[in-house]
Amino acid sequence: MILVTGGAGFIGANFVLDWLGESDEPIVNLDKLTYAGNLANLGQLKGDARHIFVHGDIGDRALVEKALATHRPRAIVNFAAESHVDRSIHGPAPFIETNVVGTFSLLEQTRSFYTALAPSEQASFRFVHVSTDEVYGSLGPDDRPFSEATAYAPNSPYAASKAAADHLARAYVHTYGLPVLTTNCSNNYGPRQFPEKLIPLMIHNALAGKALPVYGDGSNVRDWLYVGDHCAAIRTVLERGRPGETYNIGGKAERTNVDVVRTLCRILTELKPGRDYASQITFVRDRPGHDRRYAIDAGKITRELAWKPRESFESGLARTVRWYLENTTWLAGVTSGDYLKWTELNYPVEATS
Ligand code: NAD
Ligand code: DAU
């Protein structure tokens, strides 16, 4: 079996569902269930013996030690993290705690487990550390996309905490020979994403008749990838990647934020007419230190491991909007409670124009 951490969050849950859709290999899912972790994401696995949920923190040494000793996974995929840039600006402490100290602790427990394995088990053991393109910093309009050789230059507390974790992962390869593979992926979107991130927030607000808050002038660029394509890339890296290597993953779909929001409005108009969604677009004050542009060169994973995205941005976005329209109960469930308090903190003044 394999062990994933953070498998109740957005990408982790999609990974667990896709995994069990494709194979019968059981999956142990260790998740702390922070505000971003939601077992409703995995509701369809109720009663499925192939999914074993362990409630806990990657930083809890005793719990991780016990989970490894009990389940003896052949691989670990580490998704667990605090993942929202704006939250890291308002309060960086949990980002350092989970992304840096938690990852360190998980690597330590994994090292101890790995060291005690038989040589044949060691040869096939893998630890995939899931990271982000934000570790590379920000690009100018004419800069080449980030490659695996791009120097790290993280700009937000979130990006810095992920960069620190990546450095620890690298050190565990070089110092201890732990077979870690690191993936650095661009912006994901798709079903089950918590509506604090751009695309689900805009879908939620558009349907609720609320403002669509675009930061600054809306011309910041992100490189979008459908979550199912990211999950397929991680499975590919797990099965065929070379230990010690890093792989950039991206959708070759650079869009400005305002373009993304306008495209969403067009899709919503088609699928749920009756409202002038685009008139809800509102430009609000910018994110402090807002990275201008991200773009990924995914040439290495395509050349070496034969992975490439299946969804275009337009097909993936239409699929995503349809999912949110069909899952209004899910959306209502996650938009109560903590999420509402977050909205008041992050968007105190709605419009700048
Ligand atoms: P998410 O915030 O939706 O989910 C994170 C999950 O981790 C939640 O289920 C949460 O409960 C769990 N978690 C948090 N702290 C934990 C801890 N200490 N111990 C155990 N579980 C804990 O995040 P996501 O968007 O699904 O991102 C998953 C991973 O992918 C993260 O490492 C993130 O940095 C990386 N990533 C995300 C994107 C993206 O666009 N969302 C892109 C590239 C990389
Ligand atoms: O690049 C990969 C990263 O993508 C991941 O590592 C992060 O976990 C993930 O959250 C994401 O980070 P971003 O900061 O790029 O994503 P977010 O959805 O928060 O914002 C996308 C862009 O949209 C960004 O330029 C900020 C802008 N934005 C965001 C929100 C929430 C707005 O204009 N308005 C908003 O309300």
Short mmCIF file of C-alpha atoms and ligand atoms in Angstrom, two decimals:
data_model
loop_
_atom_site.label_atom_id
_atom_site.label_comp_id
_atom_site.label_asym_id
_atom_site.label_seq_id
_atom_site.Cartn_x
_atom_site.Cartn_y
_atom_site.Cartn_z
CA MET A 1 0.00 0.00 0.00
CA ILE A 2 0.96 3.64 -0.21
CA LEU A 3 0.59 6.42 2.37
CA VAL A 4 -0.51 9.92 1.45
CA THR A 5 -0.54 12.92 3.74
CA GLY A 6 -3.07 15.72 3.29
CA GLY A 7 -5.38 13.42 1.33
CA ALA A 8 -8.55 15.18 2.54
CA GLY A 9 -7.53 18.47 0.89
CA PHE A 10 -8.07 19.56 -2.69
CA ILE A 11 -5.27 17.83 -4.62
CA GLY A 12 -4.82 15.02 -2.10
CA ALA A 13 -8.50 14.01 -2.28
CA ASN A 14 -8.47 14.06 -6.07
CA PHE A 15 -5.32 11.92 -5.93
CA VAL A 16 -6.90 9.38 -3.56
CA LEU A 17 -10.07 9.13 -5.68
CA ASP A 18 -8.12 8.78 -8.93
CA TRP A 19 -5.76 6.24 -7.37
CA LEU A 20 -8.56 3.97 -6.18
CA GLY A 21 -10.34 4.48 -9.49
CA GLU A 22 -7.32 3.05 -11.29
CA SER A 23 -5.97 0.37 -8.95
CA ASP A 24 -6.88 -1.81 -6.01
CA GLU A 25 -3.73 -0.95 -4.07
CA PRO A 26 -4.89 0.37 -0.68
CA ILE A 27 -4.08 3.89 0.41
CA VAL A 28 -3.51 5.16 3.95
CA ASN A 29 -4.51 8.79 4.25
CA LEU A 30 -2.99 10.77 7.13
CA ASP A 31 -4.59 14.18 7.48
CA LYS A 32 -4.90 16.71 10.30
CA LEU A 33 -8.24 17.99 8.96
CA THR A 34 -7.46 21.69 9.18
CA TYR A 35 -10.05 24.12 7.76
CA ALA A 36 -8.88 22.92 4.29
CA GLY A 37 -9.25 19.22 5.01
CA ASN A 38 -12.70 17.86 4.33
CA LEU A 39 -13.71 14.21 4.57
CA ALA A 40 -16.79 15.02 2.50
CA ASN A 41 -14.31 15.14 -0.40
CA LEU A 42 -13.96 11.38 0.06
CA GLY A 43 -17.61 10.62 0.83
CA GLN A 44 -17.88 8.15 -2.05
CA LEU A 45 -15.23 5.96 -0.37
CA LYS A 46 -17.37 5.31 2.72
CA GLY A 47 -17.14 1.61 3.51
CA ASP A 48 -14.32 1.06 0.98
CA ALA A 49 -11.68 -1.03 2.80
CA ARG A 50 -9.00 0.18 0.39
CA HIS A 51 -9.06 3.65 2.00
CA ILE A 52 -7.71 3.84 5.55
CA PHE A 53 -8.02 7.24 7.19
CA VAL A 54 -5.66 8.29 10.00
CA HIS A 55 -6.50 11.57 11.70
CA GLY A 56 -3.28 13.32 12.69
CA ASP A 57 -0.44 15.74 12.13
CA ILE A 58 2.61 14.99 9.98
CA GLY A 59 4.58 16.63 12.81
CA ASP A 60 3.38 14.08 15.38
CA ARG A 61 6.37 11.75 15.52
CA ALA A 62 4.69 8.99 17.54
CA LEU A 63 1.61 8.93 15.31
CA VAL A 64 3.63 8.82 12.08
CA GLU A 65 5.94 6.15 13.49
CA LYS A 66 2.93 4.02 14.40
CA ALA A 67 1.26 4.53 11.01
CA LEU A 68 4.44 3.48 9.19
CA ALA A 69 5.01 0.45 11.44
CA THR A 70 1.38 -0.67 11.14
CA HIS A 71 0.83 -0.20 7.41
CA ARG A 72 4.38 -0.56 6.03
CA PRO A 73 3.79 1.52 2.88
CA ARG A 74 5.94 1.02 -0.21
CA ALA A 75 5.73 4.76 -0.87
CA ILE A 76 4.73 8.07 0.70
CA VAL A 77 3.25 11.04 -1.15
CA ASN A 78 3.41 14.22 0.91
CA PHE A 79 0.60 16.65 0.07
CA ALA A 80 0.05 17.95 3.62
CA ALA A 81 0.65 21.68 3.83
CA GLU A 82 -0.81 25.04 4.57
CA SER A 83 -1.36 26.13 0.98
CA HIS A 84 -2.97 29.57 0.72
CA VAL A 85 -0.67 32.53 0.02
CA ASP A 86 -3.03 35.18 1.45
CA ARG A 87 -3.37 33.25 4.71
CA SER A 88 0.45 33.04 4.92
CA ILE A 89 0.58 36.84 4.68
CA HIS A 90 -1.97 37.30 7.47
CA GLY A 91 -0.39 34.63 9.71
CA PRO A 92 2.77 32.77 8.67
CA ALA A 93 3.22 30.66 11.84
CA PRO A 94 1.16 27.59 10.79
CA PHE A 95 3.04 27.58 7.47
CA ILE A 96 6.38 27.26 9.23
CA GLU A 97 4.93 24.70 11.65
CA THR A 98 3.47 22.35 9.02
CA ASN A 99 5.39 23.04 5.82
CA VAL A 100 8.86 23.31 7.38
CA VAL A 101 8.86 21.62 10.81
CA GLY A 102 6.15 19.10 9.85
CA THR A 103 7.95 18.08 6.65
CA PHE A 104 11.22 17.79 8.56
CA SER A 105 9.57 15.54 11.13
CA LEU A 106 7.96 13.39 8.40
CA LEU A 107 11.32 13.04 6.65
CA GLU A 108 12.96 12.01 9.92
CA GLN A 109 10.33 9.34 10.66
CA THR A 110 10.54 8.12 7.07
CA ARG A 111 14.32 7.90 7.31
CA SER A 112 14.08 5.80 10.42
CA PHE A 113 11.47 3.50 8.75
CA TYR A 114 13.49 3.28 5.52
CA THR A 115 16.77 2.46 7.28
CA ALA A 116 15.18 -0.62 8.86
CA LEU A 117 13.81 -1.97 5.54
CA ALA A 118 15.36 -4.96 3.77
CA PRO A 119 17.60 -3.95 0.82
CA SER A 120 15.02 -5.15 -1.73
CA GLU A 121 12.31 -3.04 -0.03
CA GLN A 122 14.67 -0.05 0.10
CA ALA A 123 15.32 -0.38 -3.62
CA SER A 124 11.67 0.16 -4.48
CA PHE A 125 10.69 2.59 -1.69
CA ARG A 126 9.79 6.16 -2.79
CA PHE A 127 8.94 9.44 -1.06
CA VAL A 128 7.27 11.97 -3.37
CA HIS A 129 7.34 15.49 -1.98
CA VAL A 130 4.66 17.64 -3.62
CA SER A 131 5.78 21.23 -4.03
CA THR A 132 5.02 24.35 -6.00
CA ASP A 133 6.37 26.62 -8.73
CA GLU A 134 6.14 29.53 -6.27
CA VAL A 135 9.55 28.57 -4.86
CA TYR A 136 11.09 30.07 -8.03
CA GLY A 137 9.71 33.57 -7.41
CA SER A 138 8.29 35.84 -10.09
CA LEU A 139 8.97 36.15 -13.86
CA GLY A 140 9.04 39.22 -16.08
CA PRO A 141 6.87 39.22 -19.21
CA ASP A 142 9.69 38.00 -21.49
CA ASP A 143 11.49 35.66 -19.09
CA ARG A 144 11.77 31.97 -19.92
CA PRO A 145 9.49 29.68 -17.92
CA PHE A 146 10.83 28.10 -14.71
CA SER A 147 12.94 24.99 -15.31
CA GLU A 148 14.29 22.57 -12.72
CA ALA A 149 17.56 24.58 -12.88
CA THR A 150 15.94 27.93 -12.01
CA ALA A 151 17.32 29.34 -8.75
CA TYR A 152 14.95 29.43 -5.78
CA ALA A 153 13.67 32.95 -4.95
CA PRO A 154 10.50 32.57 -2.84
CA ASN A 155 8.60 35.80 -2.16
CA SER A 156 5.73 34.97 0.21
CA PRO A 157 5.87 33.24 3.60
CA TYR A 158 4.03 30.31 1.93
CA ALA A 159 6.59 30.08 -0.90
CA ALA A 160 9.49 30.40 1.57
CA SER A 161 8.08 27.60 3.74
CA LYS A 162 7.71 25.31 0.70
CA ALA A 163 11.23 26.23 -0.46
CA ALA A 164 12.60 25.32 2.97
CA ALA A 165 10.81 21.96 2.80
CA ASP A 166 12.21 21.33 -0.70
CA HIS A 167 15.73 22.03 0.59
CA LEU A 168 15.23 19.56 3.44
CA ALA A 169 13.94 16.95 0.96
CA ARG A 170 17.02 17.50 -1.18
CA ALA A 171 19.32 17.22 1.84
CA TYR A 172 17.75 13.89 2.84
CA VAL A 173 18.58 12.51 -0.62
CA HIS A 174 22.16 13.69 -0.55
CA THR A 175 22.99 13.04 3.08
CA TYR A 176 20.99 9.91 3.88
CA GLY A 177 20.23 8.45 0.46
CA LEU A 178 16.47 8.67 1.10
CA PRO A 179 14.77 8.09 -2.30
CA VAL A 180 12.88 11.40 -2.43
CA LEU A 181 11.45 12.85 -5.66
CA THR A 182 10.22 16.44 -5.61
CA THR A 183 7.55 17.86 -7.92
CA ASN A 184 7.08 21.60 -8.47
CA CYS A 185 3.69 22.27 -10.00
CA SER A 186 1.87 25.35 -11.25
CA ASN A 187 -1.63 26.53 -10.23
CA ASN A 188 -4.20 23.74 -10.03
CA TYR A 189 -7.95 24.02 -10.46
CA GLY A 190 -10.77 21.50 -10.52
CA PRO A 191 -13.39 19.81 -8.34
CA ARG A 192 -13.15 20.04 -4.54
CA GLN A 193 -10.93 23.13 -4.34
CA PHE A 194 -11.59 25.22 -1.25
CA PRO A 195 -13.26 28.51 -2.29
CA GLU A 196 -10.52 30.74 -0.94
CA LYS A 197 -8.48 30.16 -4.15
CA LEU A 198 -9.19 32.25 -7.26
CA ILE A 199 -11.29 29.91 -9.43
CA PRO A 200 -13.65 28.35 -6.84
CA LEU A 201 -13.99 31.71 -5.06
CA MET A 202 -15.09 33.35 -8.30
CA ILE A 203 -17.56 30.54 -9.10
CA HIS A 204 -19.02 30.77 -5.60
CA ASN A 205 -19.29 34.56 -5.60
CA ALA A 206 -20.67 34.69 -9.15
CA LEU A 207 -23.48 32.28 -8.24
CA ALA A 208 -24.18 34.14 -4.99
CA GLY A 209 -24.45 37.49 -6.81
CA LYS A 210 -21.41 38.84 -4.93
CA ALA A 211 -18.42 40.90 -6.11
CA LEU A 212 -15.69 39.02 -8.02
CA PRO A 213 -12.62 40.53 -6.28
CA VAL A 214 -9.70 40.75 -8.73
CA TYR A 215 -6.46 41.88 -7.06
CA GLY A 216 -4.69 44.98 -8.42
CA ASP A 217 -5.14 45.47 -12.16
CA GLY A 218 -5.82 41.78 -12.82
CA SER A 219 -2.83 41.36 -15.13
CA ASN A 220 -0.83 38.94 -12.96
CA VAL A 221 -0.26 35.71 -14.84
CA ARG A 222 -0.59 32.13 -13.61
CA ASP A 223 0.02 28.87 -15.53
CA TRP A 224 -3.06 26.68 -14.95
CA LEU A 225 -3.25 22.89 -14.75
CA TYR A 226 -6.33 20.71 -14.26
CA VAL A 227 -6.00 18.79 -10.98
CA GLY A 228 -6.51 15.38 -12.64
CA ASP A 229 -3.48 16.07 -14.83
CA HIS A 230 -1.42 16.95 -11.76
CA CYS A 231 -2.49 13.70 -10.07
CA ALA A 232 -1.52 11.73 -13.19
CA ALA A 233 1.88 13.44 -13.19
CA ILE A 234 2.46 12.49 -9.54
CA ARG A 235 1.53 8.85 -10.26
CA THR A 236 3.97 8.93 -13.16
CA VAL A 237 6.77 10.34 -11.01
CA LEU A 238 6.03 7.74 -8.33
CA GLU A 239 6.21 4.86 -10.79
CA ARG A 240 8.88 5.96 -13.23
CA GLY A 241 10.72 8.97 -11.76
CA ARG A 242 14.36 8.81 -10.76
CA PRO A 243 14.99 9.13 -7.01
CA GLY A 244 16.75 12.35 -6.12
CA GLU A 245 15.34 14.19 -9.15
CA THR A 246 12.95 17.12 -9.26
CA TYR A 247 10.22 17.46 -11.90
CA ASN A 248 8.38 20.62 -12.91
CA ILE A 249 4.70 20.12 -13.80
CA GLY A 250 2.56 22.65 -15.65
CA GLY A 251 -0.26 23.04 -18.13
CA LYS A 252 1.31 25.47 -20.63
CA ALA A 253 -1.76 27.60 -20.04
CA GLU A 254 -0.65 31.07 -19.01
CA ARG A 255 -3.57 33.43 -18.43
CA THR A 256 -3.96 36.80 -16.71
CA ASN A 257 -6.26 36.69 -13.70
CA VAL A 258 -8.81 38.96 -15.29
CA ASP A 259 -8.88 36.69 -18.38
CA VAL A 260 -9.54 33.69 -16.14
CA VAL A 261 -12.42 35.48 -14.44
CA ARG A 262 -13.92 36.67 -17.74
CA THR A 263 -13.70 33.15 -19.19
CA LEU A 264 -15.43 31.81 -16.07
CA CYS A 265 -18.20 34.38 -16.50
CA ARG A 266 -18.68 33.27 -20.12
CA ILE A 267 -18.91 29.59 -19.14
CA LEU A 268 -21.37 30.41 -16.35
CA THR A 269 -23.51 32.42 -18.76
CA GLU A 270 -23.70 29.35 -21.01
CA LEU A 271 -24.37 26.82 -18.26
CA LYS A 272 -26.46 28.93 -15.90
CA PRO A 273 -27.87 31.96 -17.75
CA GLY A 274 -29.92 34.66 -16.12
CA ARG A 275 -27.30 36.93 -14.57
CA ASP A 276 -24.69 39.35 -16.00
CA TYR A 277 -21.77 37.71 -14.19
CA ALA A 278 -19.07 39.92 -15.76
CA SER A 279 -20.70 43.01 -14.22
CA GLN A 280 -19.79 41.56 -10.80
CA ILE A 281 -16.02 41.90 -11.51
CA THR A 282 -14.52 44.33 -9.01
CA PHE A 283 -10.88 45.41 -8.78
CA VAL A 284 -9.69 45.39 -5.15
CA ARG A 285 -6.45 46.28 -3.41
CA ASP A 286 -3.50 44.12 -4.45
CA ARG A 287 -1.96 41.24 -2.52
CA PRO A 288 1.23 42.48 -0.77
CA GLY A 289 4.33 41.31 -2.68
CA HIS A 290 2.07 39.82 -5.38
CA ASP A 291 4.18 37.71 -7.79
CA ARG A 292 3.69 39.00 -11.31
CA ARG A 293 3.99 35.90 -13.46
CA TYR A 294 4.50 32.14 -13.12
CA ALA A 295 5.19 29.84 -16.07
CA ILE A 296 6.45 26.27 -16.05
CA ASP A 297 8.72 24.49 -18.49
CA ALA A 298 7.47 20.90 -18.13
CA GLY A 299 9.87 19.60 -20.78
CA LYS A 300 11.76 17.28 -18.44
CA ILE A 301 8.77 15.23 -17.23
CA THR A 302 7.40 15.08 -20.78
CA ARG A 303 10.72 13.95 -22.29
CA GLU A 304 11.83 11.57 -19.56
CA LEU A 305 8.55 10.17 -18.24
CA ALA A 306 6.18 10.75 -21.16
CA TRP A 307 3.65 12.78 -19.14
CA LYS A 308 1.62 15.56 -20.67
CA PRO A 309 -1.66 17.21 -19.67
CA ARG A 310 -4.87 15.85 -21.19
CA GLU A 311 -7.15 18.81 -20.47
CA SER A 312 -6.82 22.18 -22.15
CA PHE A 313 -7.53 25.17 -19.92
CA GLU A 314 -10.91 25.72 -21.61
CA SER A 315 -12.05 22.06 -21.38
CA GLY A 316 -10.80 21.75 -17.78
CA LEU A 317 -12.49 24.97 -16.73
CA ALA A 318 -15.85 23.98 -18.26
CA ARG A 319 -15.58 20.62 -16.50
CA THR A 320 -14.80 22.38 -13.23
CA VAL A 321 -17.72 24.81 -13.48
CA ARG A 322 -20.08 21.92 -14.23
CA TRP A 323 -18.82 20.11 -11.10
CA TYR A 324 -19.51 23.13 -8.87
CA LEU A 325 -22.96 23.58 -10.40
CA GLU A 326 -23.76 19.92 -9.71
CA ASN A 327 -22.33 19.99 -6.18
CA THR A 328 -23.98 22.96 -4.54
CA THR A 329 -24.35 21.02 -1.27
CA TRP A 330 -20.58 20.56 -1.11
CA LEU A 331 -20.08 24.26 -1.77
CA ALA A 332 -22.64 25.29 0.85
CA GLY A 333 -20.96 22.99 3.37
CA VAL A 334 -17.50 24.48 2.98
CA THR A 335 -18.63 28.09 2.77
CA SER A 336 -20.05 28.13 6.28
CA GLY A 337 -18.06 28.75 9.45
CA ASP A 338 -14.36 29.48 9.22
CA TYR A 339 -14.51 30.45 5.57
CA LEU A 340 -16.84 33.36 6.30
CA LYS A 341 -14.55 34.70 9.03
CA TRP A 342 -11.67 34.50 6.55
CA THR A 343 -13.58 36.55 3.98
CA GLU A 344 -14.11 39.36 6.50
CA LEU A 345 -10.38 39.40 7.35
CA ASN A 346 -9.05 39.28 3.76
CA TYR A 347 -11.50 41.54 1.97
CA PRO A 348 -12.21 44.36 4.50
CA VAL A 349 -12.68 46.97 1.74
CA GLU A 350 -14.34 45.54 -1.35
CA ALA A 351 -13.62 47.78 -4.32
CA THR A 352 -10.88 50.13 -5.50
CA SER A 353 -12.72 50.88 -8.74
P1 NAD B 1 -5.17 22.14 0.62
O1 NAD B 1 -4.93 23.32 1.50
O2 NAD B 1 -6.44 22.04 -0.14
O3 NAD B 1 -5.06 20.78 1.48
C1 NAD B 1 -4.05 20.57 2.41
C2 NAD B 1 -4.40 19.33 3.20
O4 NAD B 1 -3.33 19.09 4.14
C3 NAD B 1 -5.68 19.46 4.02
O5 NAD B 1 -6.44 18.27 3.92
C4 NAD B 1 -5.18 19.65 5.44
O6 NAD B 1 -6.09 19.18 6.43
C5 NAD B 1 -3.90 18.85 5.42
N1 NAD B 1 -2.92 19.28 6.43
C6 NAD B 1 -2.53 20.55 6.70
N2 NAD B 1 -1.63 20.56 7.69
C7 NAD B 1 -1.42 19.26 8.03
C8 NAD B 1 -0.58 18.61 8.97
N3 NAD B 1 0.23 19.32 9.78
N4 NAD B 1 -0.61 17.27 9.07
C9 NAD B 1 -1.45 16.54 8.26
N5 NAD B 1 -2.27 17.10 7.37
C10 NAD B 1 -2.25 18.44 7.25
O7 NAD B 1 -3.91 22.08 -0.34
P2 NAD B 1 -3.81 21.63 -1.87
O8 NAD B 1 -4.15 22.79 -2.72
O9 NAD B 1 -4.53 20.36 -2.02
O10 NAD B 1 -2.24 21.40 -1.99
C11 NAD B 1 -1.67 20.14 -1.67
C12 NAD B 1 -0.16 20.23 -1.86
O11 NAD B 1 0.14 20.60 -3.20
C13 NAD B 1 0.50 21.30 -0.97
O12 NAD B 1 1.73 20.79 -0.53
C14 NAD B 1 0.71 22.48 -1.91
O13 NAD B 1 1.82 23.24 -1.51
C15 NAD B 1 0.97 21.76 -3.22
N6 NAD B 1 0.62 22.51 -4.44
C16 NAD B 1 -0.63 23.06 -4.56
C17 NAD B 1 -0.98 23.71 -5.75
C18 NAD B 1 -2.33 24.34 -5.96
O14 NAD B 1 -2.54 25.05 -6.94
N7 NAD B 1 -3.30 24.12 -5.09
C19 NAD B 1 -0.03 23.81 -6.80
C20 NAD B 1 1.23 23.23 -6.61
C21 NAD B 1 1.53 22.57 -5.44
O1 DAU B 2 1.52 28.29 -8.30
C1 DAU B 2 1.14 27.24 -7.44
C2 DAU B 2 0.39 27.82 -6.26
O2 DAU B 2 -0.88 28.23 -6.75
C3 DAU B 2 0.21 26.82 -5.12
O3 DAU B 2 1.47 26.50 -4.60
C4 DAU B 2 -0.67 27.42 -4.01
O4 DAU B 2 -0.90 26.45 -3.01
C5 DAU B 2 -1.98 27.84 -4.63
O5 DAU B 2 -2.77 28.48 -3.65
C6 DAU B 2 -1.74 28.80 -5.81
O6 DAU B 2 -1.21 30.07 -5.36
P1 DAU B 2 -1.74 31.46 -5.97
O7 DAU B 2 -1.48 32.53 -4.99
O8 DAU B 2 -1.25 31.66 -7.35
O9 DAU B 2 -3.32 31.09 -6.05
P2 DAU B 2 -4.64 31.91 -5.68
O10 DAU B 2 -5.79 31.11 -6.18
O11 DAU B 2 -4.66 32.38 -4.27
O12 DAU B 2 -4.49 33.19 -6.62
C7 DAU B 2 -4.34 33.06 -8.03
C8 DAU B 2 -4.16 34.45 -8.61
O13 DAU B 2 -5.39 35.16 -8.46
C9 DAU B 2 -3.12 35.28 -7.88
O14 DAU B 2 -2.43 36.09 -8.82
C10 DAU B 2 -3.92 36.13 -6.91
C11 DAU B 2 -5.22 36.35 -7.66
N1 DAU B 2 -6.44 36.47 -6.80
C12 DAU B 2 -6.65 35.53 -5.85
C13 DAU B 2 -7.77 35.61 -5.03
C14 DAU B 2 -8.01 34.59 -3.96
C15 DAU B 2 -7.34 37.50 -7.03
O15 DAU B 2 -7.14 38.35 -7.94
N2 DAU B 2 -8.43 37.59 -6.23
C16 DAU B 2 -8.69 36.70 -5.23
O16 DAU B 2 -9.69 36.86 -4.49
#
